[in-house]
C-alpha positions as a printed NumPy array, in Angstrom:
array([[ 111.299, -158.803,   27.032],
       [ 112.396, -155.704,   28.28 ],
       [ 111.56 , -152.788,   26.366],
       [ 114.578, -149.786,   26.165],
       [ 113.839, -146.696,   28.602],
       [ 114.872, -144.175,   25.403],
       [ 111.551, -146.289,   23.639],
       [ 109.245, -145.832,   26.645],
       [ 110.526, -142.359,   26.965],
       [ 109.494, -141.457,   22.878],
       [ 106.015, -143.221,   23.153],
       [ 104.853, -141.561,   26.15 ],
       [ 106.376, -138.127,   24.284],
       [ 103.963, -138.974,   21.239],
       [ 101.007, -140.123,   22.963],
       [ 101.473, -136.635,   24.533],
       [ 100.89 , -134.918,   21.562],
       [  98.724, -136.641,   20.483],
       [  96.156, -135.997,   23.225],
       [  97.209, -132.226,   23.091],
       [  95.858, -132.17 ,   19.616],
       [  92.465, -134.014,   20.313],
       [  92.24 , -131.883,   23.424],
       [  92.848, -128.829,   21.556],
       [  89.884, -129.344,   19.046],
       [  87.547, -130.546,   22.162],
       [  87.873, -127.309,   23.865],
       [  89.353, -124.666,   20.797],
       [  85.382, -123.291,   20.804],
       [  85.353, -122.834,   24.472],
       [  87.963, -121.38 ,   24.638],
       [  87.62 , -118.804,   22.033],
       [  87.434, -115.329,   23.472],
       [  83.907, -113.699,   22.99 ],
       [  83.206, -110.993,   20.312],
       [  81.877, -107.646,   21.775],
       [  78.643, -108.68 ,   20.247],
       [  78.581, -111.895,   22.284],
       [  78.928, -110.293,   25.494],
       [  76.699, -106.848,   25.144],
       [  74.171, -109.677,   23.925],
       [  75.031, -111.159,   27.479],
       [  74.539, -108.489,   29.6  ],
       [  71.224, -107.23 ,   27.734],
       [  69.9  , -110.894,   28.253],
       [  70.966, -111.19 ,   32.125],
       [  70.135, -107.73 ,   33.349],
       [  67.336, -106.797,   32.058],
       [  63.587, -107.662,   31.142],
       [  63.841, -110.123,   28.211],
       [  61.018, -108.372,   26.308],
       [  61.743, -105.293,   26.889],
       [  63.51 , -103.376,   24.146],
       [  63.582, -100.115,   25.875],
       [  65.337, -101.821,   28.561],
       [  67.981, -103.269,   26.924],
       [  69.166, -100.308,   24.892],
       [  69.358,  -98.696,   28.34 ],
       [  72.283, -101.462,   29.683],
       [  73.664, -101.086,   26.46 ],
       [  74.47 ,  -97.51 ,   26.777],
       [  75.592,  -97.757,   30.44 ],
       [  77.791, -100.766,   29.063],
       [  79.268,  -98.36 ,   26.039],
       [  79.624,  -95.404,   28.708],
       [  81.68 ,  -97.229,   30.798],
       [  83.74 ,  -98.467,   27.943],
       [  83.983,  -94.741,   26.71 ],
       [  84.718,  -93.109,   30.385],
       [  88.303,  -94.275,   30.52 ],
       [  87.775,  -95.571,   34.558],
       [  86.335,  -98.949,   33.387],
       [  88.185, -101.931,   31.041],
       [  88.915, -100.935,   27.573],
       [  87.004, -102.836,   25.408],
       [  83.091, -104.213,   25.787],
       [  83.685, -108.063,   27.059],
       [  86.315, -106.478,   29.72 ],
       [  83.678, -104.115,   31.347],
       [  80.919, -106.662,   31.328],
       [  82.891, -109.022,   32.718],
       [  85.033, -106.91 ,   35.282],
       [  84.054, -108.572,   38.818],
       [  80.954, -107.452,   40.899],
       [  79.573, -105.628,   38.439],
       [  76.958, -107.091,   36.493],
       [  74.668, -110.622,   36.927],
       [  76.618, -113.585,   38.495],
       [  77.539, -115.818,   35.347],
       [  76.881, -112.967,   32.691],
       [  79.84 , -114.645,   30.707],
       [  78.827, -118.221,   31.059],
       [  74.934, -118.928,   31.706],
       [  73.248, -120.666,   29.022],
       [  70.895, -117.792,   27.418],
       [  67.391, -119.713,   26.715],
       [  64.204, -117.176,   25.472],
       [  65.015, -113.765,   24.677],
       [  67.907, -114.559,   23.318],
       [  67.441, -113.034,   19.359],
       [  66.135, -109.748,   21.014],
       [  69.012, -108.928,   22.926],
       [  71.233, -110.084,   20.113],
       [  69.03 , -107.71 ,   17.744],
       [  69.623, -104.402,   20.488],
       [  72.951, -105.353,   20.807],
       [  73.679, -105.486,   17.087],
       [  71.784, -101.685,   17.582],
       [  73.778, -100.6  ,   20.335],
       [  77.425, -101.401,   18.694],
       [  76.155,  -99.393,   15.652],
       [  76.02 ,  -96.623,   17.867],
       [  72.185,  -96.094,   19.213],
       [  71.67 ,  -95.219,   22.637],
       [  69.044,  -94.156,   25.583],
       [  68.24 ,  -90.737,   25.441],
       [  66.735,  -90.715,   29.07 ],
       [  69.901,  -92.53 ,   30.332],
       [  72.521,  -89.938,   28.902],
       [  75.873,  -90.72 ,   30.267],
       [  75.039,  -92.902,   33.431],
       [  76.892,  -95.458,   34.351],
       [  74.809,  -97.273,   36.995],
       [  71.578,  -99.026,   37.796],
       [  69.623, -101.057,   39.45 ],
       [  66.457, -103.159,   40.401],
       [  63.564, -100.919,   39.954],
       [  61.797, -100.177,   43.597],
       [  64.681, -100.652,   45.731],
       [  66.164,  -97.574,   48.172],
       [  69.76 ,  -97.413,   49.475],
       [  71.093,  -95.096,   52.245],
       [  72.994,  -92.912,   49.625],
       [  72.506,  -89.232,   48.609],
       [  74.621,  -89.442,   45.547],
       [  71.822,  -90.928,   42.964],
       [  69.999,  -89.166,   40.982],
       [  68.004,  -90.984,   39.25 ],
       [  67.072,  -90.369,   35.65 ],
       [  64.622,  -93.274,   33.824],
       [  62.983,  -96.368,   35.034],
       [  63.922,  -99.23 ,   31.737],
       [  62.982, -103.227,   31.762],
       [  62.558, -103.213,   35.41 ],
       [  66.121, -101.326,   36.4  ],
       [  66.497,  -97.69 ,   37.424],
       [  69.535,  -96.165,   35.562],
       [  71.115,  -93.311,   37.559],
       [  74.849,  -90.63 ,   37.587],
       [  76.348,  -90.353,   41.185],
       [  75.791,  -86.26 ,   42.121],
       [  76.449,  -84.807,   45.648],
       [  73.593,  -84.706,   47.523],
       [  71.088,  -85.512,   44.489],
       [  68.735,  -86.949,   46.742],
       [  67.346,  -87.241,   50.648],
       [  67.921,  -90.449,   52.815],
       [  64.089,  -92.024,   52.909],
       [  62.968,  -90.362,   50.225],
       [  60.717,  -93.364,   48.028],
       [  61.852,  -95.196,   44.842],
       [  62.204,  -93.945,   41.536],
       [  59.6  ,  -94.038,   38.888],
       [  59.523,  -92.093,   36.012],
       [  57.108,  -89.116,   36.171],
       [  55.288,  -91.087,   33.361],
       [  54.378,  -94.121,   35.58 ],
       [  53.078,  -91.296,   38.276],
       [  50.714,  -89.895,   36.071],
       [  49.225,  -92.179,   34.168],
       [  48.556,  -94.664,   37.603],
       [  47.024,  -91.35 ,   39.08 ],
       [  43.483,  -91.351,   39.99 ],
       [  41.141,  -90.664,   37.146],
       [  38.659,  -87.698,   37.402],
       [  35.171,  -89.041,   38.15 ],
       [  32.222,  -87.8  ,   36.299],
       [  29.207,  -87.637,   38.629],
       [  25.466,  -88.024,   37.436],
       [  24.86 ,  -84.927,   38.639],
       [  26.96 ,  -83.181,   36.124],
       [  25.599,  -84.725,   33.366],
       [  22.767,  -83.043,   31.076],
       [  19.34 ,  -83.616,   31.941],
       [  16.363,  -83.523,   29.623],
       [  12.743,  -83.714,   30.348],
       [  10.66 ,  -86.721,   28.622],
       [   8.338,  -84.089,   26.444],
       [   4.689,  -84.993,   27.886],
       [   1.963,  -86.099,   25.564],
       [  -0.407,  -82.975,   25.404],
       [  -3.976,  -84.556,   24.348],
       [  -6.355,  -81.68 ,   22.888],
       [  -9.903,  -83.63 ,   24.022],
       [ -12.108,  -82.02 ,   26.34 ],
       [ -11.997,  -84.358,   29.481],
       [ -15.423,  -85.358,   30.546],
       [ -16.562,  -84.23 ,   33.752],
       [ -16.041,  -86.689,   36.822],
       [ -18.791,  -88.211,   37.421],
       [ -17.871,  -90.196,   40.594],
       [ -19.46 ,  -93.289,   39.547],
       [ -22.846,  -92.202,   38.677],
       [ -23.825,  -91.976,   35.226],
       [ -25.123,  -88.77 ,   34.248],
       [ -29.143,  -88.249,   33.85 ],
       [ -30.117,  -86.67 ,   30.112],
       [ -30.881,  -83.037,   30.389],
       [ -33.226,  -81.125,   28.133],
       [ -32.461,  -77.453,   26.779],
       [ -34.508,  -76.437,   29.57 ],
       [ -33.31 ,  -78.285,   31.961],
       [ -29.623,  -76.297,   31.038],
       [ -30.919,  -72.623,   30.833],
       [ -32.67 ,  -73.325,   34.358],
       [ -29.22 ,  -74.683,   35.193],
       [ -26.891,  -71.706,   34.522],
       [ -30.128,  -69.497,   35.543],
       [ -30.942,  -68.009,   32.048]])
């Protein structure tokens, strides 16, 4: 039998919604925009060492002084996830170990903590690279990134990658202390207060009378 087009028409209408309403609770956490906390965790966790602390306060702060400058997106998930700017994925990788530090810096970060060494940069990038620009100038080395404000002619074409000034010193060579320099002391020598025989150059000695002396020293 024949079943009415209006019928057809209302079934296909409610099996409609009812798919939109599974579907909806499927993807509803997907689809749930990130907290600011979610996505400073994100950046922390992509760009930068994943045990280093120091590091990720550093991307933090460029992250917040972005957010601050007025030239980037206005709130934190918009300038970490503004195009070509940070770590391919930074929005959508699965985050494995390292995970509960970056969270922890990030919580630190949004309470308002920042680098002191990387003031109000906005840039970085991986530590020991060199790019044909004089407009870096470079201010700390964090969690294997160099953090650095664009200034006119900061810098000279050539010149060698950044390290902080700490790095320098303390891979400098050590002084070496030569033997020479070093305090010398005589062994004292054993002074022995007995009359030493005289030599007798392998022949025993033949006795000698008192008389026999006085001739001897010619008394």
């Amino acid at each position: 039998m024949a079943v009415p087009k209006p019928t057809i028409l209302r079934r296909n209408a409610m099996l409609l919604a009812v798919l939109t309403v599974f579907g909806a609770c499927a993807s509803g956490p997907r689809l749930r925009p990130m907290t600011a906390h979610e996505c400073m965790t994100r950046v922390m966790y992509f760009e930068s060492n994943r045990s280093s602390p120091d590091g990720m306060l550093a991307v933090g702060t460029v992250v917040m002084n972005r957010l601050q400058s007025g030239l980037y997106p206005k709130s934190v998930c918009g300038v970490v996830g503004q195009k070509n700017q940070f770590a391919p994925g930074v929005l959508s990788k699965p985050m494995n170990k390292g995970r509960d530090l970056a969270a922890k810096m990030a919580t630190r970060v949004l309470r308002g903590e920042r680098h002191p060494s990387v003031s109000k940069a906005m840039f970085f990038h991986t530590a020991g690279m060199t790019f044909p620009y004089t407009n870096m100038h470079y201010l700390v080395e964090a969690g294997g990134n160099v953090f650095y404000e664009k200034r006119k002619n900061a810098r000279r074409i050539g010149d060698p990658p950044f390290r902080n000034p700490a790095s320098r010193t303390a891979q400098a060579e050590p002084r070496l202390i030569r033997i020479a320099e070093e305090p010398r002391f005589a062994r004292p020598v054993a002074v022995s207060h007995r009359i030493a025989a005289p030599a007798t150059h392998g022949r025993a000695l033949a006795p000698m009378t008192v008389t026999d002396l006085i001739a001897a020293n010619g008394n």
